[in-house]
Amino acid sequence: MIAIKDLKKSYNSHEALKGISFNIKEGEFYGLLGPNGAGKTTTISIMSSILTPDSGEVLINGNNIYTHPNESKRIIGVVPQEIALYNELTAEENLWFWGGLYDVPKTELKKRIDEVLTLFGLSERRKDKVSTYSGGMKRRINIAAALLHQPRIVFMDEPTVGIDPQSRNLIFEVIEKLHSNGMTIVYTTHYMEEAERFCDRIGIIDNGQIIAEGTLDELRKSSSAKETIVITFNNLNDDKVQKIQSFWKDCNHTDDKIYFYTSDLKTELSKIISQCSDAGADIHNIEIKKVNLETVFLSLTGKQLRD
Amino acid sequence: MIKLTIKDLRLFFKDKRSMLLSFALPIALITLFALAFGGAGQGKKDTKISMQVSDLDQTPSSASAMQVLDSLKNVELLKVPLEKAQENIKKGDQACVLIIHKGFSDSLTAGKELPLELQYDEAQEIQVGLLQQSLIPTIAMLPFNIGNPKAVMRNRFDKMVPGASDTVKQNIQHKSDGLFDAITMGEMQSDGNDNAGAGLFGGDIKMTKLVAAEKDNSLGLVQAVAGTAVMMLLFSVVGIGAGILDEKQEGTLKRLLYTPMNPIKILFGKMISANVISIFQLVVMFLFASLVFGLDIYSHLSGLIITIVATAFACSAFGVFLASFAKSRQQVQGLSTLIILVMSAIGGSMMPIFFMPAFMQKIAVISVNFWSIQSFYDIFWRNLPITSGTFLSRILVLLLIGTILNSLAVVLFRKNILKLS
């Protein structure tokens, strides 16, 4: 459905994209995960044909988006990162305007506006100016405006930044519904929970490069990220810490906690507990942190995802 | 408190826009108004009021008269053939022409009334009035300076006492000649501009309105409505044009670009809305002037509509051009305040251009205000038909300004606004 081939883009001397390539299948939920400034928005802007790459190619449904921009634009809906709405117009007026730009017939558009307003729980506020909306409500209309022409592909560029939990949950439900209806979704975020929840496949982008790509399980396996056993002790002292560190090198000590890193949790957990007891340390609590996108990202880039 | 003061002062002096508005703009305006009101370079040629002269007599006497007129400190004499001079008045380029008719020399010698005629544009009666103040005493003294004053005196006495006997006339004539010789001896030292003899010799000039003003509309009212309307329109269209920059800043421009619409249509959309709002604004202003101040717009409806449309086109193009040229709304506001005030000052929005020195009147043509206000003068004051070449040429200039600015806006929009990176 979407083929990205060796995209490169520089702003003056800064290389924003250093040759990005990936493919997205029809109906797939693809996540572009990376910290701020990694190149996510630049990639989405190029895929939406509003930014020209220095080199590379974007094929949407087999059409090059630069030679056939209108064919591509008609099947794409873009949810921009910023709330791109006219604040002095009502929600309904905004939807009429944005839907009208895709030449949706008037009667059909009216029906779709009613549908999206219901879907996003804003039917009762449809006649209110967007300026009177909360941040979460604005986010919902921002997404709704991208769906009126019933696109086959939706690019969502960090659509849940800075919103309340109620709106976030509602948006999540809508996104899942759209995906279950067969919509191809490209989702950029720096929230790992969102990527873990929605994405069939994830591309991790950093410094303008895709540094890893695959399903969540594939990423976990391919990375050197280890699971963490966090043990809290009673009366931990330097002598006990030294004894524990002598049998388990790959660990860190802070206050009354020791972090043990392992790639084989099932086998190593009982061994660690036993040796801690042998060292005379009194275990108060054990916590297990499994490998997630955050740790995968950390192991791949050496950076926190929200850096 | 001192720290806060120092911080505020630092912020102020680092803010280029504040500096521009606080210092550069007032200085620019003071300079401009000083120039406009003739405050600079007093005594220079540029502070003179221009007057055309057509010499139909072509005699040494008429040439001498021209020399006397040319010596006037506050009048710039332009020697122009009559037809050309009349054309200039009809176009509104000049206020009047002083015609020295055939027979001037003979009349001067015979002491008869001089065949002088001042043809003028009633729309510029203030300028003509100022000219008259200089002209009448000078013309009254022409026989005294270059003619036969004794013959003038004789003719005057004949007119004043037509039934007097020859003896009485001879007696008066003798005394008058003696008196005149005494005056001549004293006045020979005069610079010729003294109006001491004006009452005695008269200073009659035949006054002819070459371009008659519409009686229903006063000059002041037309000036007030047209001048203010154009200046305020420029301010409001700049606001509309700057909407493009707001759209860029708020992300709606980017969102528009995601749609299948051709990007240039975004600009065209802005141009059209600016035009529609401009037309609406001008219509409201002239309707208000009609209802409240009695400006007769209904007798000149076709001309008014044409002028409003052309003015709206040029002004909205100016607004869109400025927005495409600037990088931010703040920049547009700073630039527009300066440019609009300058254009309004030199273009006649703040005061009629004939109050200004000649060189200021020449540079007025670079402003949209000038062409628009003159077009409104044409229809409401000069009462020109819409088929008049003068009126149409001004409308053409407005349309040309609009077309050029719109074309530049398209180029700048592609270069500055659509560049999202």
XYZ file of C-alpha atoms in Angstrom:
728
model
C 0.000 0.000 0.000
C 2.799 2.420 0.943
C 6.420 2.098 -0.170
C 9.049 4.506 1.112
C 12.364 4.228 -0.694
C 15.573 5.822 0.547
C 14.169 9.207 1.568
C 16.725 11.882 2.252
C 16.037 15.425 3.406
C 18.334 18.130 4.724
C 17.576 21.561 6.164
C 20.660 23.617 5.429
C 23.468 21.568 6.959
C 21.184 19.449 9.181
C 20.349 16.013 7.777
C 16.769 15.388 8.946
C 16.379 12.115 7.029
C 19.383 10.020 6.083
C 17.840 7.469 3.725
C 14.662 6.051 5.200
C 12.987 3.010 3.638
C 9.997 0.982 4.773
C 6.850 -0.650 3.422
C 3.345 -0.693 4.870
C 0.724 -3.258 3.885
C -2.938 -2.477 3.325
C -4.864 -2.475 6.613
C -1.687 -2.407 8.664
C -1.175 -0.201 11.730
C 2.379 1.049 11.416
C 4.015 3.039 14.175
C 6.887 5.442 13.708
C 8.444 5.673 17.113
C 11.145 8.095 18.026
C 12.095 10.998 20.247
C 11.359 14.628 19.367
C 13.425 15.752 16.387
C 14.057 12.194 15.172
C 12.475 12.849 11.752
C 8.917 11.547 12.249
C 7.093 14.708 11.174
C 9.468 15.240 8.243
C 8.701 11.692 7.073
C 4.935 12.260 7.398
C 5.203 15.619 5.585
C 7.040 13.980 2.684
C 4.558 11.096 2.606
C 1.752 13.696 2.455
C 3.526 15.424 -0.477
C 3.722 18.825 1.231
C 7.480 18.546 1.557
C 9.814 17.539 -1.244
C 12.602 15.129 -0.359
C 16.135 15.735 -1.594
C 16.067 12.194 -2.956
C 14.022 9.050 -2.636
C 10.523 8.005 -3.575
C 7.111 7.587 -1.977
C 4.577 5.281 -3.617
C 1.007 5.334 -2.368
C -1.152 2.576 -3.821
C 1.417 2.272 -6.632
C 1.335 5.984 -7.522
C 4.311 8.238 -7.030
C 2.946 11.016 -4.854
C 4.890 13.699 -6.729
C 3.756 12.663 -10.184
C 0.183 11.858 -9.072
C -0.368 14.040 -5.991
C -4.134 14.349 -6.311
C -4.749 10.581 -6.619
C -2.705 10.081 -3.473
C -4.165 12.985 -1.536
C -7.715 11.804 -2.145
C -7.085 8.467 -0.408
C -5.006 9.936 2.429
C -6.262 11.670 5.545
C -3.745 13.550 7.647
C -4.177 14.338 11.328
C -1.582 17.049 11.955
C 0.352 17.363 15.180
C -0.967 20.885 15.788
C -4.660 21.614 16.188
C -5.246 22.958 12.705
C -8.773 24.293 12.979
C -10.424 27.687 12.674
C -11.107 28.671 16.267
C -13.760 31.229 15.450
C -15.823 28.748 13.466
C -18.048 26.144 15.114
C -17.071 22.469 15.047
C -19.703 21.852 12.407
C -18.535 24.772 10.255
C -14.965 23.508 10.459
C -16.053 20.051 9.364
C -18.103 21.444 6.481
C -15.076 23.416 5.340
C -12.478 20.671 5.587
C -14.769 18.005 4.140
C -15.760 20.324 1.316
C -12.171 20.576 0.121
C -12.324 16.902 -0.902
C -15.411 17.469 -3.065
C -17.601 15.213 -0.946
C -21.209 15.682 -2.157
C -23.200 17.900 0.178
C -25.756 15.319 1.322
C -23.043 12.709 1.845
C -20.882 15.203 3.735
C -23.767 16.120 6.030
C -24.226 12.447 6.857
C -20.507 11.988 7.541
C -20.326 15.086 9.732
C -23.160 13.685 11.852
C -21.315 10.355 12.033
C -17.955 11.737 13.116
C -19.502 14.103 15.637
C -21.319 11.137 17.184
C -18.204 8.982 16.989
C -16.161 11.566 18.877
C -18.930 12.420 21.332
C -19.294 16.032 20.227
C -22.784 16.108 18.712
C -24.128 18.297 21.478
C -21.342 20.836 21.080
C -21.463 20.940 17.287
C -22.766 24.526 17.185
C -20.144 25.841 19.593
C -17.069 27.697 18.454
C -13.903 25.605 18.566
C -12.309 28.351 20.683
C -14.667 27.350 23.514
C -13.541 23.694 23.411
C -11.143 22.015 25.811
C -7.799 20.786 24.467
C -9.116 17.229 24.290
C -12.249 18.233 22.399
C -10.165 20.188 19.913
C -7.972 17.118 19.400
C -11.078 15.062 18.655
C -12.340 17.513 16.022
C -8.811 17.688 14.646
C -8.963 13.945 13.977
C -12.583 14.014 12.808
C -11.731 16.580 10.117
C -9.272 14.124 8.553
C -11.852 11.351 8.232
C -14.677 13.072 6.358
C -13.580 11.982 2.890
C -13.303 8.384 4.149
C -9.611 7.961 3.363
C -8.103 4.490 2.942
C -4.920 5.631 4.638
C -4.622 7.926 7.655
C -1.412 9.544 8.828
C -1.657 10.479 12.479
C 1.164 12.698 13.676
C 1.209 12.516 17.483
C -2.577 12.928 17.714
C -2.851 12.648 21.495
C -0.284 15.202 22.636
C -1.411 17.138 25.697
C -4.910 15.829 26.241
C -6.983 14.685 29.199
C -7.402 10.944 29.963
C -11.088 10.973 28.984
C -10.382 12.322 25.504
C -7.366 10.039 25.155
C -9.464 6.958 25.855
C -12.148 8.084 23.444
C -9.569 8.733 20.745
C -7.981 5.340 21.370
C -11.352 3.652 20.947
C -11.974 5.489 17.669
C -8.505 4.630 16.373
C -9.014 0.960 17.178
C -12.391 1.034 15.470
C -10.917 2.614 12.336
C -8.192 -0.018 12.268
C -10.636 -2.864 12.750
C -12.595 -1.483 9.761
C -9.507 -2.077 7.594
C -8.019 1.406 7.488
C -4.263 1.616 6.963
C -2.840 3.808 9.706
C 0.596 5.365 10.019
C 1.000 6.610 13.562
C 3.860 8.676 14.893
C 4.320 8.988 18.612
C 6.839 9.181 21.347
C 4.449 7.483 23.779
C 5.549 3.833 23.893
C 2.249 2.752 25.506
C 0.353 3.926 22.415
C 2.734 2.172 20.056
C 2.555 -1.029 22.093
C -1.227 -0.880 22.202
C -1.974 -0.198 18.543
C 0.862 -1.060 16.229
C 1.122 -4.192 14.133
C 4.628 -3.146 13.242
C 6.896 -0.443 14.535
C 9.729 1.439 12.927
C 12.085 3.005 15.435
C 13.479 6.234 14.051
C 16.388 8.141 15.496
C 18.613 10.804 13.993
C 16.841 10.520 10.652
C 17.294 6.756 10.328
C 15.133 3.692 10.884
C 17.299 1.830 13.369
C 14.960 -1.118 13.920
C 11.685 -2.349 12.466
C 9.292 -5.188 13.200
C 6.546 -6.363 15.508
C 6.912 -5.673 19.193
C 8.089 -9.260 19.805
C 10.582 -9.064 16.941
C 11.982 -5.837 18.349
C 12.277 -7.315 21.830
C 14.128 -10.334 20.494
C 16.394 -8.452 18.136
C 17.532 -5.944 20.742
C 20.037 -6.559 23.493
C 17.538 -5.232 26.008
C 17.337 -7.320 29.169
C 14.588 -7.843 31.673
C 15.154 -6.292 35.077
C 14.611 -7.832 38.513
C 14.369 -5.105 41.138
C 14.872 -6.427 44.679
C 14.312 -4.203 47.704
C 16.206 -5.289 50.861
C 15.859 -4.640 54.572
C 19.061 -3.496 56.270
C 21.216 -3.517 53.142
C 24.829 -2.522 53.817
C 28.037 -2.228 51.783
C 29.315 -5.626 52.847
C 26.138 -7.350 51.632
C 26.155 -5.361 48.402
C 29.760 -6.406 47.717
C 28.882 -10.069 48.283
C 25.877 -9.838 45.951
C 27.874 -8.009 43.238
C 30.574 -10.674 43.465
C 28.200 -13.339 42.172
C 26.090 -11.091 39.825
C 28.140 -8.573 37.888
C 25.327 -7.154 35.715
C 23.529 -5.147 38.374
C 23.173 -1.646 39.834
C 22.728 -0.564 43.431
C 20.725 2.431 44.652
C 19.763 2.936 48.320
C 17.982 -0.255 49.427
C 17.449 -1.597 45.915
C 19.553 -3.668 43.574
C 18.663 -3.923 39.853
C 19.602 -7.291 38.331
C 19.661 -7.478 34.488
C 18.995 -10.820 32.802
C 18.145 -12.174 29.391
C 16.687 -15.372 30.873
C 14.312 -14.439 33.634
C 12.783 -17.873 34.225
C 16.146 -19.594 34.915
C 17.950 -16.757 36.647
C 15.271 -15.477 39.083
C 15.491 -18.365 41.590
C 19.310 -18.371 41.377
C 19.456 -14.640 42.247
C 17.046 -15.001 45.182
C 19.002 -17.948 46.548
C 22.371 -16.176 46.318
C 20.973 -13.010 47.943
C 19.846 -15.152 50.888
C 23.285 -16.768 51.029
C 24.821 -13.270 51.214
C 22.675 -12.609 54.287
C 20.480 -9.965 52.640
C 16.886 -9.781 53.862
C 14.585 -9.503 50.814
C 11.671 -7.111 51.321
C 10.160 -6.967 47.796
C 10.769 -8.317 44.286
C 9.636 -6.471 41.131
C 10.092 -7.718 37.567
C 10.349 -5.261 34.675
C 9.873 -6.958 31.318
C 11.405 -5.708 28.071
C 9.220 -2.997 26.520
C 9.656 -0.455 23.793
C 11.231 1.943 26.197
C 13.983 -0.531 27.096
C 14.334 -1.638 23.487
C 14.771 1.950 22.448
C 17.225 2.556 25.246
C 19.286 -0.462 24.236
C 19.242 0.584 20.569
C 20.006 4.254 20.964
C 21.324 4.703 24.463
C 18.654 7.415 24.876
C 15.341 7.631 26.673
C 12.385 7.741 24.265
C 11.204 11.096 25.622
C 14.591 12.795 25.412
C 12.686 47.775 41.255
C 15.805 49.117 39.541
C 16.545 45.623 38.276
C 13.038 45.408 36.847
C 13.483 48.791 35.172
C 16.831 47.769 33.690
C 15.340 44.487 32.494
C 12.439 46.316 30.793
C 14.804 48.794 29.185
C 16.982 45.958 27.911
C 13.954 44.180 26.490
C 12.758 47.382 24.875
C 16.062 48.174 23.202
C 16.438 44.581 22.024
C 12.977 44.608 20.441
C 13.573 45.939 16.947
C 9.872 46.376 16.300
C 9.424 48.568 19.353
C 12.432 50.590 18.299
C 10.982 51.001 14.829
C 7.584 52.119 16.125
C 9.001 54.343 18.822
C 11.719 56.133 16.913
C 12.010 55.381 13.209
C 8.305 55.714 12.452
C 7.719 59.036 14.226
C 10.930 60.439 12.693
C 9.826 59.283 9.256
C 6.402 60.842 9.735
C 7.749 64.105 11.097
C 10.050 64.310 8.073
C 7.221 63.499 5.746
C 4.757 66.005 7.175
C 7.453 68.661 7.338
C 8.088 68.107 3.650
C 4.384 67.927 2.851
C 3.572 71.182 4.625
C 6.575 72.873 3.083
C 8.440 73.160 6.340
C 11.734 72.047 4.846
C 13.969 74.117 2.612
C 11.889 77.266 2.761
C 12.472 79.561 -0.198
C 13.449 76.752 -2.444
C 11.742 76.192 -5.741
C 9.905 73.151 -4.423
C 7.780 75.180 -2.017
C 6.266 77.241 -4.865
C 2.760 76.826 -6.216
C 2.876 75.955 -9.887
C 0.936 77.999 -12.452
C 0.727 77.468 -16.193
C 0.909 80.475 -18.487
C -0.039 80.547 -22.170
C 1.105 83.588 -24.109
C -1.199 84.093 -27.096
C -0.058 87.677 -27.641
C 3.596 86.819 -28.289
C 4.811 90.433 -28.025
C 7.710 92.009 -26.123
C 5.121 93.367 -23.641
C 3.654 89.916 -22.980
C 7.186 88.541 -22.599
C 7.921 91.292 -20.066
C 4.715 90.456 -18.215
C 5.837 86.820 -18.067
C 9.156 87.956 -16.647
C 7.409 89.906 -13.911
C 5.227 86.926 -13.049
C 8.237 84.632 -13.075
C 9.905 86.793 -10.467
C 7.167 86.012 -7.934
C 8.742 84.169 -5.007
C 5.921 81.742 -4.315
C 4.831 80.957 -7.860
C 6.502 78.517 -10.223
C 5.707 79.622 -13.761
C 5.220 76.896 -16.363
C 5.090 78.196 -19.932
C 2.740 75.826 -21.708
C 0.762 76.008 -24.989
C -2.908 76.634 -24.270
C -4.272 73.292 -25.448
C -1.739 71.355 -23.443
C -2.380 73.543 -20.406
C -6.130 72.967 -20.628
C -5.547 69.239 -20.984
C -3.382 69.260 -17.852
C -6.188 70.945 -15.906
C -8.782 68.492 -17.135
C -6.543 65.644 -16.085
C -6.152 67.205 -12.663
C -2.399 67.558 -13.121
C -2.531 71.356 -12.878
C -4.910 73.698 -11.120
C -5.049 76.561 -13.639
C -3.665 78.414 -16.645
C -3.196 82.176 -16.993
C -3.916 83.112 -20.586
C -2.383 86.271 -22.018
C -4.794 86.900 -24.895
C -4.000 88.649 -28.157
C -4.169 92.389 -27.807
C -2.402 92.390 -24.436
C 0.331 94.717 -25.682
C -2.144 97.155 -27.299
C -4.283 97.239 -24.172
C -1.243 97.836 -22.018
C -0.133 100.744 -24.182
C -3.617 102.194 -24.394
C -4.147 101.795 -20.658
C -7.181 99.583 -21.248
C -8.261 96.576 -19.268
C -5.766 93.784 -19.854
C -7.053 90.707 -21.721
C -5.985 88.207 -19.065
C -7.942 85.109 -18.229
C -7.393 82.494 -15.514
C -8.935 79.182 -16.446
C -9.055 76.805 -13.520
C -10.272 73.603 -11.987
C -12.895 74.388 -9.382
C -11.846 71.257 -7.524
C -8.577 72.992 -6.780
C -10.064 76.319 -5.780
C -7.974 76.460 -2.616
C -4.761 76.392 -4.628
C -6.233 78.855 -7.121
C -7.192 81.133 -4.242
C -3.633 81.102 -2.945
C -2.400 81.956 -6.440
C -4.846 84.830 -6.776
C -3.427 86.433 -3.668
C -0.061 86.678 -5.394
C -1.335 87.381 -8.879
C -3.842 90.181 -8.426
C -1.454 92.808 -6.963
C 1.219 91.893 -9.492
C -1.120 92.099 -12.461
C -2.556 95.327 -11.131
C 0.928 96.768 -11.158
C 1.802 95.542 -14.678
C 0.842 98.840 -16.374
C 2.837 100.633 -13.716
C 5.892 98.456 -14.335
C 5.845 97.742 -18.030
C 2.988 99.755 -19.562
C 1.536 103.265 -19.831
C 0.146 104.193 -16.413
C -0.948 107.680 -17.474
C -3.157 106.253 -20.190
C -4.621 103.856 -17.656
C -5.406 106.733 -15.320
C -7.055 108.634 -18.152
C -9.299 105.755 -19.051
C -10.190 105.152 -15.428
C -11.243 108.805 -14.899
C -13.301 108.668 -18.080
C -15.166 105.718 -16.671
C -15.451 107.167 -13.176
C -16.792 110.608 -14.242
C -18.357 110.109 -17.696
C -20.364 113.445 -17.657
C -17.448 115.757 -16.779
C -16.560 118.665 -19.075
C -13.343 118.665 -21.093
C -11.882 121.413 -18.861
C -12.538 119.400 -15.717
C -11.078 116.305 -17.362
C -7.955 118.211 -18.473
C -7.523 119.638 -15.011
C -7.823 116.249 -13.332
C -5.567 114.697 -15.945
C -2.884 117.308 -15.350
C -2.949 116.810 -11.589
C -3.050 113.077 -11.956
C -0.025 113.031 -14.288
C 1.912 115.147 -11.802
C 0.880 112.908 -8.950
C 1.752 109.852 -10.986
C 5.214 111.177 -11.839
C 5.811 111.639 -8.112
C 4.622 108.092 -7.393
C 6.770 106.720 -10.209
C 9.867 108.349 -8.806
C 9.236 106.706 -5.437
C 8.018 103.358 -6.650
C 10.896 102.814 -9.084
C 12.784 101.471 -6.112
C 10.030 98.933 -5.377
C 10.368 95.234 -6.256
C 7.197 95.290 -8.260
C 5.318 92.993 -5.886
C 4.028 95.795 -3.771
C 0.286 96.084 -4.060
C 0.164 99.804 -3.353
C -1.342 100.530 -6.718
C -3.664 97.548 -6.820
C -6.713 99.465 -5.702
C -6.021 102.286 -8.131
C -5.259 100.272 -11.226
C -7.473 97.258 -10.509
C -6.230 93.735 -10.977
C -9.017 92.258 -12.926
C -8.503 88.822 -14.358
C -11.308 87.068 -16.080
C -11.924 83.916 -14.096
C -13.197 80.903 -16.039
C -13.974 77.484 -14.623
C -12.490 75.083 -17.076
C -13.559 72.157 -14.916
C -16.667 72.873 -12.937
C -17.227 71.137 -9.650
C -20.383 69.250 -8.828
C -22.401 71.665 -6.810
C -24.031 69.022 -4.605
C -20.758 67.730 -3.164
C -18.363 69.941 -1.318
C -14.675 69.496 -1.884
C -14.074 68.983 1.828
C -16.637 66.218 2.039
C -15.249 64.348 -0.980
C -11.741 64.725 0.417
C -12.769 63.542 3.869
C -14.682 60.512 2.646
C -12.318 59.405 -0.128
C -9.114 60.111 1.803
C -10.219 58.385 4.974
C -11.907 55.494 3.198
C -8.804 54.600 1.193
C -6.435 54.925 4.146
C -8.602 52.807 6.454
C -9.182 50.286 3.694
C -5.435 49.817 3.351
C -5.170 49.087 7.068
C -7.984 46.572 7.005
C -6.818 44.699 3.879
C -3.391 44.302 5.392
C -5.115 42.530 8.273
C -6.922 40.255 5.841
C -3.722 39.538 3.923
C -1.873 38.764 7.139
C -4.408 35.989 7.642
C -2.157 33.891 5.385
C 0.618 34.204 7.950
C -1.789 33.330 10.770
C -2.781 30.220 8.833
C 0.861 29.280 8.492
C 1.501 29.840 12.180
C -1.597 27.977 13.347
C -1.103 25.013 11.028
C -4.236 25.427 8.935
C -2.143 26.330 5.887
C -0.303 23.036 6.202
C -3.608 21.247 6.539
C -4.891 22.977 3.405
C -1.833 21.685 1.582
C -2.738 18.114 2.587
C -5.911 18.421 0.523
C -6.047 17.901 -3.266
C -6.482 21.648 -3.786
C -3.834 23.481 -5.854
C -1.751 25.491 -3.330
C -1.978 28.688 -5.336
C -5.753 28.614 -4.895
C -5.141 29.326 -1.223
C -3.677 32.689 -2.212
C -6.368 33.327 -4.809
C -8.977 32.595 -2.166
C -7.382 35.169 0.090
C -7.247 37.696 -2.760
C -10.916 37.220 -3.565
C -12.015 37.509 0.061
C -9.873 40.634 0.471
C -11.528 42.120 -2.641
C -15.041 41.304 -1.498
C -14.457 42.723 1.969
C -12.787 45.825 0.496
C -15.700 46.486 -1.836
C -18.136 45.984 1.025
C -16.156 48.319 3.273
C -16.024 51.095 0.649
C -19.733 50.716 -0.133
C -20.574 51.045 3.561
C -18.348 54.118 3.922
C -19.870 55.919 0.936
C -23.394 54.967 1.968
C -22.650 56.365 5.413
C -21.312 59.576 3.862
C -24.419 59.780 1.708
C -26.871 59.195 4.553
C -25.171 61.262 7.216
C -23.365 63.988 5.280
C -25.462 64.089 2.139
C -22.747 63.069 -0.321
C -24.570 62.663 -3.617
C -23.572 59.168 -4.686
C -26.656 58.357 -6.717
C -25.937 60.828 -9.538
C -22.516 59.239 -9.980
C -23.365 55.605 -9.303
C -21.609 54.014 -12.289
C -18.418 56.015 -11.702
C -18.542 55.242 -7.998
C -18.930 51.508 -8.613
C -16.034 51.475 -11.077
C -13.804 53.434 -8.690
C -14.747 51.292 -5.703
C -13.989 48.076 -7.603
C -10.662 49.397 -8.924
C -9.676 50.787 -5.505
C -10.619 47.544 -3.764
C -8.597 45.576 -6.317
C -5.472 47.719 -5.862
C -5.757 47.947 -2.066
C -6.439 44.241 -1.519
C -3.518 43.394 -3.797
C -1.380 45.650 -1.623
C -2.514 43.787 1.512
C -1.897 40.338 0.050
C 1.442 41.441 -1.393
C 2.637 42.748 1.952
C 1.580 39.533 3.722
C 3.413 37.421 1.127
C 6.469 39.602 1.467
C 6.676 39.448 5.261
C 7.732 36.555 7.438
C 5.359 37.094 10.346
C 2.234 39.028 11.325
C 4.375 41.239 13.556
C 6.529 42.129 10.563
C 3.440 42.896 8.472
C 2.060 45.183 11.166
C 5.315 47.106 11.488
C 5.785 47.448 7.750
C 2.185 48.249 6.960
C 1.891 51.007 9.566
C 4.899 52.739 8.087
C 4.003 52.229 4.427
C 0.314 53.089 4.768
C 0.959 56.258 6.740
C 3.558 57.353 4.204
C 1.309 56.527 1.238
C -1.629 58.257 2.902
C 0.399 61.369 3.641
C 1.861 61.734 0.177
C -1.179 60.366 -1.645
C -3.623 62.908 -0.286
C -5.523 60.903 2.320
C -4.546 63.235 5.120
C -4.821 66.480 3.181
C -5.430 67.496 -0.418
C -2.267 67.127 -2.447
C -2.497 70.655 -3.863
C -1.556 71.879 -0.395
C 1.764 70.155 -0.831
C 4.918 71.425 -2.544
C 5.408 70.589 -6.193
C 7.910 67.786 -5.627
C 5.588 66.102 -3.123
C 2.792 66.285 -5.674
C 5.081 64.566 -8.151
C 5.918 61.673 -5.854
C 2.251 61.267 -4.876
C 1.785 59.104 -7.963
C 3.608 56.218 -6.300
C 0.753 55.772 -3.826
C -2.483 53.882 -4.327
C -4.217 56.646 -2.356
C -3.419 59.270 -4.985
C -4.987 57.412 -7.906
C -7.994 56.382 -5.930
C -8.698 59.772 -4.368
C -8.221 61.535 -7.703
C -10.705 59.105 -9.258
C -13.222 59.950 -6.541
C -12.548 63.652 -7.237
C -13.164 63.003 -10.928
C -16.608 61.616 -10.334
C -17.824 63.639 -7.348
C -16.076 66.976 -7.889
C -14.779 67.345 -11.393
C -17.985 65.698 -12.562
C -16.194 63.798 -15.308
C -18.159 61.184 -17.237
C -16.990 57.568 -16.879
C -15.906 57.656 -20.513
C -13.486 60.485 -19.792
C -9.917 59.609 -20.686
C -8.666 61.205 -17.480
C -10.957 59.134 -15.292
C -10.338 55.928 -17.217
C -6.575 56.425 -17.149
C -6.671 56.633 -13.350
C -8.815 53.504 -13.129
C -6.358 51.784 -15.448
C -3.467 52.744 -13.172
C -5.308 51.315 -10.149
C -5.964 48.070 -12.016
C -2.352 47.968 -13.137
C -1.098 48.475 -9.575
C -3.411 45.669 -8.444
C -2.243 43.324 -11.189
C 1.448 43.964 -10.518
C 1.105 43.546 -6.743
C -1.002 40.401 -7.146
C 1.585 38.912 -9.529
C 4.377 39.707 -7.076
C 2.289 38.193 -4.284
C 2.002 34.925 -6.236
C 5.791 34.738 -6.632
C 6.426 35.644 -2.982
C 3.729 33.261 -1.762
C 5.457 30.358 -3.493
C 8.841 31.483 -2.221
C 8.051 32.512 1.359
C 4.734 31.110 2.502
C 4.675 27.679 0.885
C 8.167 27.029 2.129
C 7.231 25.049 5.209
C 10.685 23.977 6.223
